[in-house]
């Protein structure tokens, strides 16, 4: 009697440009897989042809993940080895890979990772900014209003911020960042690991000016320096809680946000601060 094959889902990192950036293990797993699930099969076929790998390709992307996800899981349950690859880099980073992992965990099927490059980390390490703590935000929302409110929420972020953006939206993203965050240092990593790799170090104002004059082309990672000296962290012991709240209200915060921030600055609970906000006449709500 033949033993039942043990299926597995492999999250397989692939190059973000330079085809040499693939691990020996990734090549072996791609060769051993029964199926390769790819975001864009036309794209992945170039990588497979380069390494003379010929495997049945299945498509799994943002627009078919609801139907295709369960099909991929069922293949693994039947004992097949399924390798998931992204168009570039690590599956699960700004692509629907994370949904498939959640399904795999729910179905209690084996899932493992073959680590490879990611544009996010590659851009971050070339930025020259602190890598000690960073926040990956990926693509910001497309709707202007949602994007602006997300940028507002990054105003006092002290960690280095890593973003992805499509070339035709880069200038508008930089303009929104400048308008909301003010001027600060930024690194823009373009076409990483490819022939025209370039990392430009600017301030946001300079970046806006540069891309007004030079149409962005290629793939971009945008890395923003975190708020260096957080003004919200200054010593507030010399002012009263009301004065402290008023400063934030005058800077444009809503009463709710100001109460939250003052509580954080003073190591108090929001309910301890809230009574001081009652009756304050500046309210941006
Ligand atoms: N899963 C990928 C990863 O691990 O980096 C990211 C996929 S996301 C759909 C694609 C975005 O990654 C691009 O729009 C661009 O912002 C960024 N990107 C991918 N390759 C890049 C490269 N070679 N140079 C700069 N940015 C890149």
PDB file of C-alpha atoms and ligand atoms in Angstrom:
ATOM      1  CA  UNK A   1       0.000   0.000   0.000  1.00  0.00           C
ATOM      2  CA  UNK A   2       1.473   3.366  -0.971  1.00  0.00           C
ATOM      3  CA  UNK A   3       1.930   5.907   1.809  1.00  0.00           C
ATOM      4  CA  UNK A   4      -0.124   9.132   1.524  1.00  0.00           C
ATOM      5  CA  UNK A   5       2.083  12.027   0.406  1.00  0.00           C
ATOM      6  CA  UNK A   6       2.424  14.868   2.931  1.00  0.00           C
ATOM      7  CA  UNK A   7       1.328  18.126   1.296  1.00  0.00           C
ATOM      8  CA  UNK A   8       2.706  21.517   2.265  1.00  0.00           C
ATOM      9  CA  UNK A   9       2.272  25.163   1.378  1.00  0.00           C
ATOM     10  CA  UNK A  10       5.637  26.847   0.772  1.00  0.00           C
ATOM     11  CA  UNK A  11       5.853  30.663   0.902  1.00  0.00           C
ATOM     12  CA  UNK A  12       8.706  31.123  -1.453  1.00  0.00           C
ATOM     13  CA  UNK A  13      10.703  34.351  -1.674  1.00  0.00           C
ATOM     14  CA  UNK A  14      11.755  35.330  -5.224  1.00  0.00           C
ATOM     15  CA  UNK A  15      13.938  38.165  -6.604  1.00  0.00           C
ATOM     16  CA  UNK A  16      12.760  41.799  -6.626  1.00  0.00           C
ATOM     17  CA  UNK A  17      14.656  42.445  -9.863  1.00  0.00           C
ATOM     18  CA  UNK A  18      17.982  40.689 -10.132  1.00  0.00           C
ATOM     19  CA  UNK A  19      17.303  37.029 -10.950  1.00  0.00           C
ATOM     20  CA  UNK A  20      20.398  35.925  -9.020  1.00  0.00           C
ATOM     21  CA  UNK A  21      18.696  36.915  -5.773  1.00  0.00           C
ATOM     22  CA  UNK A  22      17.113  33.549  -5.161  1.00  0.00           C
ATOM     23  CA  UNK A  23      18.205  31.002  -2.593  1.00  0.00           C
ATOM     24  CA  UNK A  24      19.334  27.455  -3.337  1.00  0.00           C
ATOM     25  CA  UNK A  25      16.499  26.215  -1.184  1.00  0.00           C
ATOM     26  CA  UNK A  26      13.924  28.286  -3.094  1.00  0.00           C
ATOM     27  CA  UNK A  27      15.168  26.762  -6.367  1.00  0.00           C
ATOM     28  CA  UNK A  28      14.970  23.240  -4.932  1.00  0.00           C
ATOM     29  CA  UNK A  29      11.452  23.789  -3.564  1.00  0.00           C
ATOM     30  CA  UNK A  30      10.268  25.238  -6.881  1.00  0.00           C
ATOM     31  CA  UNK A  31      11.713  22.187  -8.641  1.00  0.00           C
ATOM     32  CA  UNK A  32      10.094  19.776  -6.183  1.00  0.00           C
ATOM     33  CA  UNK A  33       6.689  21.483  -6.012  1.00  0.00           C
ATOM     34  CA  UNK A  34       3.688  19.888  -7.683  1.00  0.00           C
ATOM     35  CA  UNK A  35       2.167  23.327  -8.350  1.00  0.00           C
ATOM     36  CA  UNK A  36       3.389  26.895  -8.265  1.00  0.00           C
ATOM     37  CA  UNK A  37       0.778  29.510  -7.402  1.00  0.00           C
ATOM     38  CA  UNK A  38       1.759  32.923  -8.754  1.00  0.00           C
ATOM     39  CA  UNK A  39       0.339  36.438  -8.696  1.00  0.00           C
ATOM     40  CA  UNK A  40       1.035  36.910 -12.389  1.00  0.00           C
ATOM     41  CA  UNK A  41       1.872  33.677 -14.180  1.00  0.00           C
ATOM     42  CA  UNK A  42       3.363  35.564 -17.178  1.00  0.00           C
ATOM     43  CA  UNK A  43       5.807  37.244 -14.830  1.00  0.00           C
ATOM     44  CA  UNK A  44       6.748  34.084 -12.909  1.00  0.00           C
ATOM     45  CA  UNK A  45       7.277  32.072 -16.067  1.00  0.00           C
ATOM     46  CA  UNK A  46      10.296  34.301 -16.865  1.00  0.00           C
ATOM     47  CA  UNK A  47      11.929  33.340 -13.566  1.00  0.00           C
ATOM     48  CA  UNK A  48      11.104  29.654 -14.042  1.00  0.00           C
ATOM     49  CA  UNK A  49      12.408  29.657 -17.621  1.00  0.00           C
ATOM     50  CA  UNK A  50      15.625  31.279 -16.459  1.00  0.00           C
ATOM     51  CA  UNK A  51      16.191  28.383 -14.032  1.00  0.00           C
ATOM     52  CA  UNK A  52      14.770  25.755 -16.423  1.00  0.00           C
ATOM     53  CA  UNK A  53      11.943  24.849 -14.084  1.00  0.00           C
ATOM     54  CA  UNK A  54       8.760  23.611 -15.654  1.00  0.00           C
ATOM     55  CA  UNK A  55       5.760  23.192 -13.357  1.00  0.00           C
ATOM     56  CA  UNK A  56       2.003  23.621 -13.568  1.00  0.00           C
ATOM     57  CA  UNK A  57       1.280  27.277 -12.739  1.00  0.00           C
ATOM     58  CA  UNK A  58      -1.875  28.394 -10.971  1.00  0.00           C
ATOM     59  CA  UNK A  59      -2.958  31.971 -10.643  1.00  0.00           C
ATOM     60  CA  UNK A  60      -3.607  33.468  -7.202  1.00  0.00           C
ATOM     61  CA  UNK A  61      -4.035  37.215  -6.905  1.00  0.00           C
ATOM     62  CA  UNK A  62      -6.063  39.953  -5.272  1.00  0.00           C
ATOM     63  CA  UNK A  63      -9.047  39.513  -7.624  1.00  0.00           C
ATOM     64  CA  UNK A  64      -9.431  35.721  -7.497  1.00  0.00           C
ATOM     65  CA  UNK A  65      -8.150  34.952  -3.988  1.00  0.00           C
ATOM     66  CA  UNK A  66     -11.638  34.131  -2.619  1.00  0.00           C
ATOM     67  CA  UNK A  67     -12.217  31.309  -5.130  1.00  0.00           C
ATOM     68  CA  UNK A  68      -8.604  30.223  -5.602  1.00  0.00           C
ATOM     69  CA  UNK A  69      -7.501  30.254  -1.948  1.00  0.00           C
ATOM     70  CA  UNK A  70      -9.694  27.278  -0.912  1.00  0.00           C
ATOM     71  CA  UNK A  71      -8.655  25.430  -4.101  1.00  0.00           C
ATOM     72  CA  UNK A  72      -4.975  25.767  -3.197  1.00  0.00           C
ATOM     73  CA  UNK A  73      -5.673  24.605   0.366  1.00  0.00           C
ATOM     74  CA  UNK A  74      -7.535  21.596  -0.941  1.00  0.00           C
ATOM     75  CA  UNK A  75      -4.559  20.656  -3.149  1.00  0.00           C
ATOM     76  CA  UNK A  76      -2.314  20.648  -0.081  1.00  0.00           C
ATOM     77  CA  UNK A  77      -4.886  18.576   1.819  1.00  0.00           C
ATOM     78  CA  UNK A  78      -4.735  16.029  -1.025  1.00  0.00           C
ATOM     79  CA  UNK A  79      -0.986  15.709  -0.435  1.00  0.00           C
ATOM     80  CA  UNK A  80       0.394  18.094  -3.060  1.00  0.00           C
ATOM     81  CA  UNK A  81       3.282  20.482  -2.532  1.00  0.00           C
ATOM     82  CA  UNK A  82       2.193  24.000  -3.469  1.00  0.00           C
ATOM     83  CA  UNK A  83       4.740  26.825  -3.690  1.00  0.00           C
ATOM     84  CA  UNK A  84       3.318  30.338  -3.482  1.00  0.00           C
ATOM     85  CA  UNK A  85       5.326  33.113  -5.133  1.00  0.00           C
ATOM     86  CA  UNK A  86       4.705  36.830  -5.376  1.00  0.00           C
ATOM     87  CA  UNK A  87       5.446  38.970  -8.474  1.00  0.00           C
ATOM     88  CA  UNK A  88       8.541  40.044  -6.595  1.00  0.00           C
ATOM     89  CA  UNK A  89       9.947  39.481  -3.155  1.00  0.00           C
ATOM     90  CA  UNK A  90       8.204  37.843  -0.253  1.00  0.00           C
ATOM     91  CA  UNK A  91       4.708  36.501  -0.675  1.00  0.00           C
ATOM     92  CA  UNK A  92       2.410  37.993   1.932  1.00  0.00           C
ATOM     93  CA  UNK A  93       3.977  41.463   1.850  1.00  0.00           C
ATOM     94  CA  UNK A  94       1.517  43.800   0.083  1.00  0.00           C
ATOM     95  CA  UNK A  95      -0.067  40.891  -1.782  1.00  0.00           C
ATOM     96  CA  UNK A  96      -2.795  38.387  -0.862  1.00  0.00           C
ATOM     97  CA  UNK A  97      -0.317  35.773   0.484  1.00  0.00           C
ATOM     98  CA  UNK A  98      -1.255  36.586   4.082  1.00  0.00           C
ATOM     99  CA  UNK A  99      -4.878  35.527   3.390  1.00  0.00           C
ATOM    100  CA  UNK A 100      -3.699  32.160   2.147  1.00  0.00           C
ATOM    101  CA  UNK A 101      -1.598  31.619   5.269  1.00  0.00           C
ATOM    102  CA  UNK A 102      -4.655  32.402   7.413  1.00  0.00           C
ATOM    103  CA  UNK A 103      -6.653  29.814   5.427  1.00  0.00           C
ATOM    104  CA  UNK A 104      -3.834  27.274   5.786  1.00  0.00           C
ATOM    105  CA  UNK A 105      -3.727  27.760   9.543  1.00  0.00           C
ATOM    106  CA  UNK A 106      -7.497  27.413   9.749  1.00  0.00           C
ATOM    107  CA  UNK A 107      -7.340  24.199   7.720  1.00  0.00           C
ATOM    108  CA  UNK A 108      -4.411  23.021   9.875  1.00  0.00           C
ATOM    109  CA  UNK A 109      -2.247  22.167   6.891  1.00  0.00           C
ATOM    110  CA  UNK A 110       1.558  22.427   6.980  1.00  0.00           C
ATOM    111  CA  UNK A 111       2.901  25.795   5.896  1.00  0.00           C
ATOM    112  CA  UNK A 112       6.490  26.966   5.805  1.00  0.00           C
ATOM    113  CA  UNK A 113       8.604  29.811   4.460  1.00  0.00           C
ATOM    114  CA  UNK A 114      11.602  29.957   2.150  1.00  0.00           C
ATOM    115  CA  UNK A 115      12.873  33.444   3.001  1.00  0.00           C
ATOM    116  CA  UNK A 116      13.979  35.746   0.218  1.00  0.00           C
ATOM    117  CA  UNK A 117      14.358  39.449  -0.528  1.00  0.00           C
ATOM    118  CA  UNK A 118      11.721  42.079   0.096  1.00  0.00           C
ATOM    119  CA  UNK A 119      11.749  45.558  -1.408  1.00  0.00           C
ATOM    120  CA  UNK A 120      10.721  46.947   1.997  1.00  0.00           C
ATOM    121  CA  UNK A 121      13.779  45.735   3.909  1.00  0.00           C
ATOM    122  CA  UNK A 122      16.114  46.375   0.974  1.00  0.00           C
ATOM    123  CA  UNK A 123      14.961  50.006   0.783  1.00  0.00           C
ATOM    124  CA  UNK A 124      15.098  50.402   4.555  1.00  0.00           C
ATOM    125  CA  UNK A 125      18.709  49.258   4.898  1.00  0.00           C
ATOM    126  CA  UNK A 126      19.819  51.593   2.095  1.00  0.00           C
ATOM    127  CA  UNK A 127      17.970  54.596   3.539  1.00  0.00           C
ATOM    128  CA  UNK A 128      20.592  55.366   6.155  1.00  0.00           C
ATOM    129  CA  UNK A 129      17.825  55.968   8.698  1.00  0.00           C
ATOM    130  CA  UNK A 130      17.465  54.093  11.951  1.00  0.00           C
ATOM    131  CA  UNK A 131      16.619  50.431  11.414  1.00  0.00           C
ATOM    132  CA  UNK A 132      16.265  49.809  15.117  1.00  0.00           C
ATOM    133  CA  UNK A 133      12.524  50.400  14.986  1.00  0.00           C
ATOM    134  CA  UNK A 134      10.506  50.806  11.812  1.00  0.00           C
ATOM    135  CA  UNK A 135       6.904  50.819  10.694  1.00  0.00           C
ATOM    136  CA  UNK A 136       5.989  49.210   7.375  1.00  0.00           C
ATOM    137  CA  UNK A 137       2.885  50.898   5.974  1.00  0.00           C
ATOM    138  CA  UNK A 138       3.067  49.499   2.427  1.00  0.00           C
ATOM    139  CA  UNK A 139       0.715  51.175  -0.063  1.00  0.00           C
ATOM    140  CA  UNK A 140      -1.314  53.962   1.541  1.00  0.00           C
ATOM    141  CA  UNK A 141      -5.049  54.028   0.756  1.00  0.00           C
ATOM    142  CA  UNK A 142      -5.934  55.246  -2.752  1.00  0.00           C
ATOM    143  CA  UNK A 143      -8.792  57.514  -1.664  1.00  0.00           C
ATOM    144  CA  UNK A 144      -7.315  60.944  -0.929  1.00  0.00           C
ATOM    145  CA  UNK A 145      -9.319  61.414   2.277  1.00  0.00           C
ATOM    146  CA  UNK A 146      -8.320  58.020   3.703  1.00  0.00           C
ATOM    147  CA  UNK A 147      -4.719  58.543   2.679  1.00  0.00           C
ATOM    148  CA  UNK A 148      -4.561  61.932   4.361  1.00  0.00           C
ATOM    149  CA  UNK A 149      -6.054  60.615   7.558  1.00  0.00           C
ATOM    150  CA  UNK A 150      -3.541  57.767   7.607  1.00  0.00           C
ATOM    151  CA  UNK A 151      -0.698  60.265   7.126  1.00  0.00           C
ATOM    152  CA  UNK A 152      -2.142  62.346   9.997  1.00  0.00           C
ATOM    153  CA  UNK A 153      -1.877  59.265  12.193  1.00  0.00           C
ATOM    154  CA  UNK A 154       1.849  59.084  11.342  1.00  0.00           C
ATOM    155  CA  UNK A 155       2.529  62.658  12.478  1.00  0.00           C
ATOM    156  CA  UNK A 156       4.189  61.719  15.735  1.00  0.00           C
ATOM    157  CA  UNK A 157       5.590  58.360  14.573  1.00  0.00           C
ATOM    158  CA  UNK A 158       9.163  58.126  15.814  1.00  0.00           C
ATOM    159  CA  UNK A 159      10.003  54.920  13.980  1.00  0.00           C
ATOM    160  CA  UNK A 160      11.351  54.956  10.431  1.00  0.00           C
ATOM    161  CA  UNK A 161       8.376  54.624   8.055  1.00  0.00           C
ATOM    162  CA  UNK A 162       8.513  52.409   4.943  1.00  0.00           C
ATOM    163  CA  UNK A 163       6.002  52.891   2.116  1.00  0.00           C
ATOM    164  CA  UNK A 164       5.405  51.446  -1.343  1.00  0.00           C
ATOM    165  CA  UNK A 165       4.053  53.575  -4.163  1.00  0.00           C
ATOM    166  CA  UNK A 166       3.317  53.202  -7.855  1.00  0.00           C
ATOM    167  CA  UNK A 167       5.261  55.649 -10.081  1.00  0.00           C
ATOM    168  CA  UNK A 168       2.171  57.516 -11.323  1.00  0.00           C
ATOM    169  CA  UNK A 169       1.079  58.263  -7.742  1.00  0.00           C
ATOM    170  CA  UNK A 170       4.505  59.042  -6.254  1.00  0.00           C
ATOM    171  CA  UNK A 171       4.377  62.833  -6.651  1.00  0.00           C
ATOM    172  CA  UNK A 172       0.920  63.103  -5.174  1.00  0.00           C
ATOM    173  CA  UNK A 173       1.995  60.908  -2.217  1.00  0.00           C
ATOM    174  CA  UNK A 174       5.047  63.114  -1.602  1.00  0.00           C
ATOM    175  CA  UNK A 175       2.898  66.258  -1.776  1.00  0.00           C
ATOM    176  CA  UNK A 176       0.473  64.861   0.814  1.00  0.00           C
ATOM    177  CA  UNK A 177       3.347  63.771   3.065  1.00  0.00           C
ATOM    178  CA  UNK A 178       4.933  67.229   2.850  1.00  0.00           C
ATOM    179  CA  UNK A 179       1.653  69.030   3.434  1.00  0.00           C
ATOM    180  CA  UNK A 180       0.804  66.982   6.531  1.00  0.00           C
ATOM    181  CA  UNK A 181       4.157  66.034   8.072  1.00  0.00           C
ATOM    182  CA  UNK A 182       6.102  69.153   7.106  1.00  0.00           C
ATOM    183  CA  UNK A 183       9.665  68.949   5.891  1.00  0.00           C
ATOM    184  CA  UNK A 184      11.724  65.980   7.020  1.00  0.00           C
ATOM    185  CA  UNK A 185      14.332  63.642   5.604  1.00  0.00           C
ATOM    186  CA  UNK A 186      13.296  61.011   3.110  1.00  0.00           C
ATOM    187  CA  UNK A 187      15.057  58.356   1.022  1.00  0.00           C
ATOM    188  CA  UNK A 188      13.555  57.155  -2.232  1.00  0.00           C
ATOM    189  CA  UNK A 189      14.788  53.759  -3.412  1.00  0.00           C
ATOM    190  CA  UNK A 190      14.047  53.042  -7.053  1.00  0.00           C
ATOM    191  CA  UNK A 191      14.498  49.880  -9.125  1.00  0.00           C
ATOM    192  CA  UNK A 192      16.378  48.041  -6.387  1.00  0.00           C
ATOM    193  CA  UNK A 193      18.734  45.294  -7.591  1.00  0.00           C
ATOM    194  CA  UNK A 194      18.058  46.285 -11.240  1.00  0.00           C
ATOM    195  CA  UNK A 195      20.248  48.096 -13.774  1.00  0.00           C
ATOM    196  CA  UNK A 196      18.911  51.540 -12.894  1.00  0.00           C
ATOM    197  CA  UNK A 197      18.954  51.080  -9.117  1.00  0.00           C
ATOM    198  CA  UNK A 198      19.054  54.485  -7.451  1.00  0.00           C
ATOM    199  CA  UNK A 199      18.596  55.731  -3.902  1.00  0.00           C
ATOM    200  CA  UNK A 200      18.026  59.466  -3.549  1.00  0.00           C
ATOM    201  CA  UNK A 201      18.348  61.216  -0.205  1.00  0.00           C
ATOM    202  CA  UNK A 202      16.266  64.354   0.095  1.00  0.00           C
ATOM    203  CA  UNK A 203      14.061  66.388   2.311  1.00  0.00           C
ATOM    204  CA  UNK A 204      10.360  66.044   1.465  1.00  0.00           C
ATOM    205  CA  UNK A 205      10.319  69.528  -0.034  1.00  0.00           C
ATOM    206  CA  UNK A 206      13.281  68.681  -2.292  1.00  0.00           C
ATOM    207  CA  UNK A 207      11.676  65.381  -3.298  1.00  0.00           C
ATOM    208  CA  UNK A 208       8.458  67.142  -4.369  1.00  0.00           C
ATOM    209  CA  UNK A 209      10.502  69.614  -6.423  1.00  0.00           C
ATOM    210  CA  UNK A 210      12.585  66.820  -7.977  1.00  0.00           C
ATOM    211  CA  UNK A 211       9.631  64.712  -9.110  1.00  0.00           C
ATOM    212  CA  UNK A 212       7.782  67.763 -10.471  1.00  0.00           C
ATOM    213  CA  UNK A 213      10.716  68.133 -12.844  1.00  0.00           C
ATOM    214  CA  UNK A 214      11.496  64.426 -13.386  1.00  0.00           C
ATOM    215  CA  UNK A 215       8.623  62.045 -14.118  1.00  0.00           C
ATOM    216  CA  UNK A 216       8.936  59.034 -11.773  1.00  0.00           C
ATOM    217  CA  UNK A 217       9.602  55.778 -13.592  1.00  0.00           C
ATOM    218  CA  UNK A 218      10.100  52.279 -12.230  1.00  0.00           C
ATOM    219  CA  UNK A 219       9.348  50.771  -8.829  1.00  0.00           C
ATOM    220  CA  UNK A 220       9.711  52.754  -5.633  1.00  0.00           C
ATOM    221  CA  UNK A 221      10.136  52.291  -1.918  1.00  0.00           C
ATOM    222  CA  UNK A 222       9.726  55.502   0.079  1.00  0.00           C
ATOM    223  CA  UNK A 223      11.468  55.654   3.440  1.00  0.00           C
ATOM    224  CA  UNK A 224      10.720  58.486   5.840  1.00  0.00           C
ATOM    225  CA  UNK A 225      12.773  59.351   8.845  1.00  0.00           C
ATOM    226  CA  UNK A 226      10.726  59.067  12.012  1.00  0.00           C
ATOM    227  CA  UNK A 227      10.034  62.166  14.069  1.00  0.00           C
ATOM    228  CA  UNK A 228      13.475  62.800  15.520  1.00  0.00           C
ATOM    229  CA  UNK A 229      12.754  64.937  18.449  1.00  0.00           C
ATOM    230  CA  UNK A 230       9.156  64.331  19.233  1.00  0.00           C
ATOM    231  CA  UNK A 231       7.791  67.718  20.345  1.00  0.00           C
ATOM    232  CA  UNK A 232       5.065  65.806  22.117  1.00  0.00           C
ATOM    233  CA  UNK A 233       7.764  64.372  24.373  1.00  0.00           C
ATOM    234  CA  UNK A 234       8.979  67.636  25.849  1.00  0.00           C
ATOM    235  CA  UNK A 235       8.864  68.274  29.542  1.00  0.00           C
ATOM    236  CA  UNK A 236       5.358  69.411  30.401  1.00  0.00           C
ATOM    237  CA  UNK A 237       5.845  69.566  34.145  1.00  0.00           C
ATOM    238  CA  UNK A 238       5.926  73.369  34.114  1.00  0.00           C
ATOM    239  CA  UNK A 239       2.449  73.778  32.637  1.00  0.00           C
ATOM    240  CA  UNK A 240      -0.984  72.815  33.875  1.00  0.00           C
ATOM    241  CA  UNK A 241      -3.032  70.017  32.319  1.00  0.00           C
ATOM    242  CA  UNK A 242      -5.454  72.639  30.868  1.00  0.00           C
ATOM    243  CA  UNK A 243      -2.569  74.548  29.231  1.00  0.00           C
ATOM    244  CA  UNK A 244      -1.147  71.295  27.963  1.00  0.00           C
ATOM    245  CA  UNK A 245      -4.523  70.360  26.416  1.00  0.00           C
ATOM    246  CA  UNK A 246      -4.896  73.838  24.884  1.00  0.00           C
ATOM    247  CA  UNK A 247      -1.565  73.510  23.072  1.00  0.00           C
ATOM    248  CA  UNK A 248      -2.711  70.388  21.323  1.00  0.00           C
ATOM    249  CA  UNK A 249      -6.144  71.808  20.538  1.00  0.00           C
ATOM    250  CA  UNK A 250      -4.508  74.883  19.010  1.00  0.00           C
ATOM    251  CA  UNK A 251      -2.247  72.633  16.919  1.00  0.00           C
ATOM    252  CA  UNK A 252      -5.345  71.126  15.271  1.00  0.00           C
ATOM    253  CA  UNK A 253      -6.016  68.035  17.364  1.00  0.00           C
ATOM    254  CA  UNK A 254      -9.571  67.107  18.304  1.00  0.00           C
ATOM    255  CA  UNK A 255     -10.453  67.120  21.995  1.00  0.00           C
ATOM    256  CA  UNK A 256     -10.414  63.310  22.045  1.00  0.00           C
ATOM    257  CA  UNK A 257      -6.926  63.175  20.500  1.00  0.00           C
ATOM    258  CA  UNK A 258      -5.623  65.883  22.842  1.00  0.00           C
ATOM    259  CA  UNK A 259      -6.897  64.043  25.923  1.00  0.00           C
ATOM    260  CA  UNK A 260      -5.253  60.838  24.697  1.00  0.00           C
ATOM    261  CA  UNK A 261      -1.934  62.558  23.981  1.00  0.00           C
ATOM    262  CA  UNK A 262      -1.824  64.485  27.262  1.00  0.00           C
ATOM    263  CA  UNK A 263      -2.576  61.270  29.153  1.00  0.00           C
ATOM    264  CA  UNK A 264       0.309  59.592  27.305  1.00  0.00           C
ATOM    265  CA  UNK A 265       2.737  62.508  27.922  1.00  0.00           C
ATOM    266  CA  UNK A 266       1.961  62.592  31.639  1.00  0.00           C
ATOM    267  CA  UNK A 267       1.563  58.888  32.251  1.00  0.00           C
ATOM    268  CA  UNK A 268      -2.020  59.408  33.328  1.00  0.00           C
ATOM    269  CA  UNK A 269      -5.203  57.619  32.313  1.00  0.00           C
ATOM    270  CA  UNK A 270      -7.564  59.348  29.861  1.00  0.00           C
ATOM    271  CA  UNK A 271     -10.241  59.481  32.563  1.00  0.00           C
ATOM    272  CA  UNK A 272      -7.831  61.459  34.772  1.00  0.00           C
ATOM    273  CA  UNK A 273      -7.247  64.011  31.991  1.00  0.00           C
ATOM    274  CA  UNK A 274     -10.752  64.201  30.545  1.00  0.00           C
ATOM    275  CA  UNK A 275     -12.270  66.402  33.347  1.00  0.00           C
ATOM    276  CA  UNK A 276      -9.713  69.144  32.524  1.00  0.00           C
ATOM    277  CA  UNK A 277     -10.940  69.247  28.930  1.00  0.00           C
ATOM    278  CA  UNK A 278     -14.570  69.918  29.826  1.00  0.00           C
ATOM    279  CA  UNK A 279     -15.378  73.532  29.066  1.00  0.00           C
ATOM    280  CA  UNK A 280     -12.201  74.227  27.080  1.00  0.00           C
ATOM    281  CA  UNK A 281     -13.461  76.494  24.340  1.00  0.00           C
ATOM    282  CA  UNK A 282     -11.122  75.413  21.506  1.00  0.00           C
ATOM    283  CA  UNK A 283     -12.477  72.250  19.953  1.00  0.00           C
ATOM    284  CA  UNK A 284     -11.673  71.098  16.464  1.00  0.00           C
ATOM    285  CA  UNK A 285     -14.195  68.237  16.581  1.00  0.00           C
TER     286      UNK A 285
HETATM  287  N1  LIG B   1       6.011  41.236  -2.011  1.00  0.00           N
HETATM  288  C1  LIG B   1       6.876  42.311  -2.432  1.00  0.00           C
HETATM  289  C2  LIG B   1       8.034  42.481  -1.454  1.00  0.00           C
HETATM  290  O1  LIG B   1       8.284  41.611  -0.622  1.00  0.00           O
HETATM  291  O2  LIG B   1       8.728  43.490  -1.534  1.00  0.00           O
HETATM  292  C3  LIG B   1       6.117  43.594  -2.641  1.00  0.00           C
HETATM  293  C4  LIG B   1       4.995  43.478  -3.613  1.00  0.00           C
HETATM  294  S1  LIG B   1       4.191  44.989  -3.895  1.00  0.00           S
HETATM  295  C5  LIG B   1       2.768  44.410  -4.777  1.00  0.00           C
HETATM  296  C6  LIG B   1       5.103  45.726  -5.162  1.00  0.00           C
HETATM  297  C7  LIG B   1       5.756  47.020  -4.710  1.00  0.00           C
HETATM  298  O3  LIG B   1       7.005  46.726  -4.094  1.00  0.00           O
HETATM  299  C8  LIG B   1       6.107  47.943  -5.868  1.00  0.00           C
HETATM  300  O4  LIG B   1       4.997  48.731  -6.255  1.00  0.00           O
HETATM  301  C9  LIG B   1       7.201  48.774  -5.269  1.00  0.00           C
HETATM  302  O5  LIG B   1       6.673  49.776  -4.437  1.00  0.00           O
HETATM  303  C10 LIG B   1       7.933  47.732  -4.407  1.00  0.00           C
HETATM  304  N2  LIG B   1       9.018  47.101  -5.177  1.00  0.00           N
HETATM  305  C11 LIG B   1       9.047  45.862  -5.701  1.00  0.00           C
HETATM  306  N3  LIG B   1      10.234  45.640  -6.323  1.00  0.00           N
HETATM  307  C12 LIG B   1      10.953  46.765  -6.184  1.00  0.00           C
HETATM  308  C13 LIG B   1      12.258  47.173  -6.611  1.00  0.00           C
HETATM  309  N4  LIG B   1      13.035  46.363  -7.307  1.00  0.00           N
HETATM  310  N5  LIG B   1      12.690  48.418  -6.288  1.00  0.00           N
HETATM  311  C14 LIG B   1      11.896  49.246  -5.576  1.00  0.00           C
HETATM  312  N6  LIG B   1      10.662  48.918  -5.161  1.00  0.00           N
HETATM  313  C15 LIG B   1      10.195  47.703  -5.457  1.00  0.00           C
END
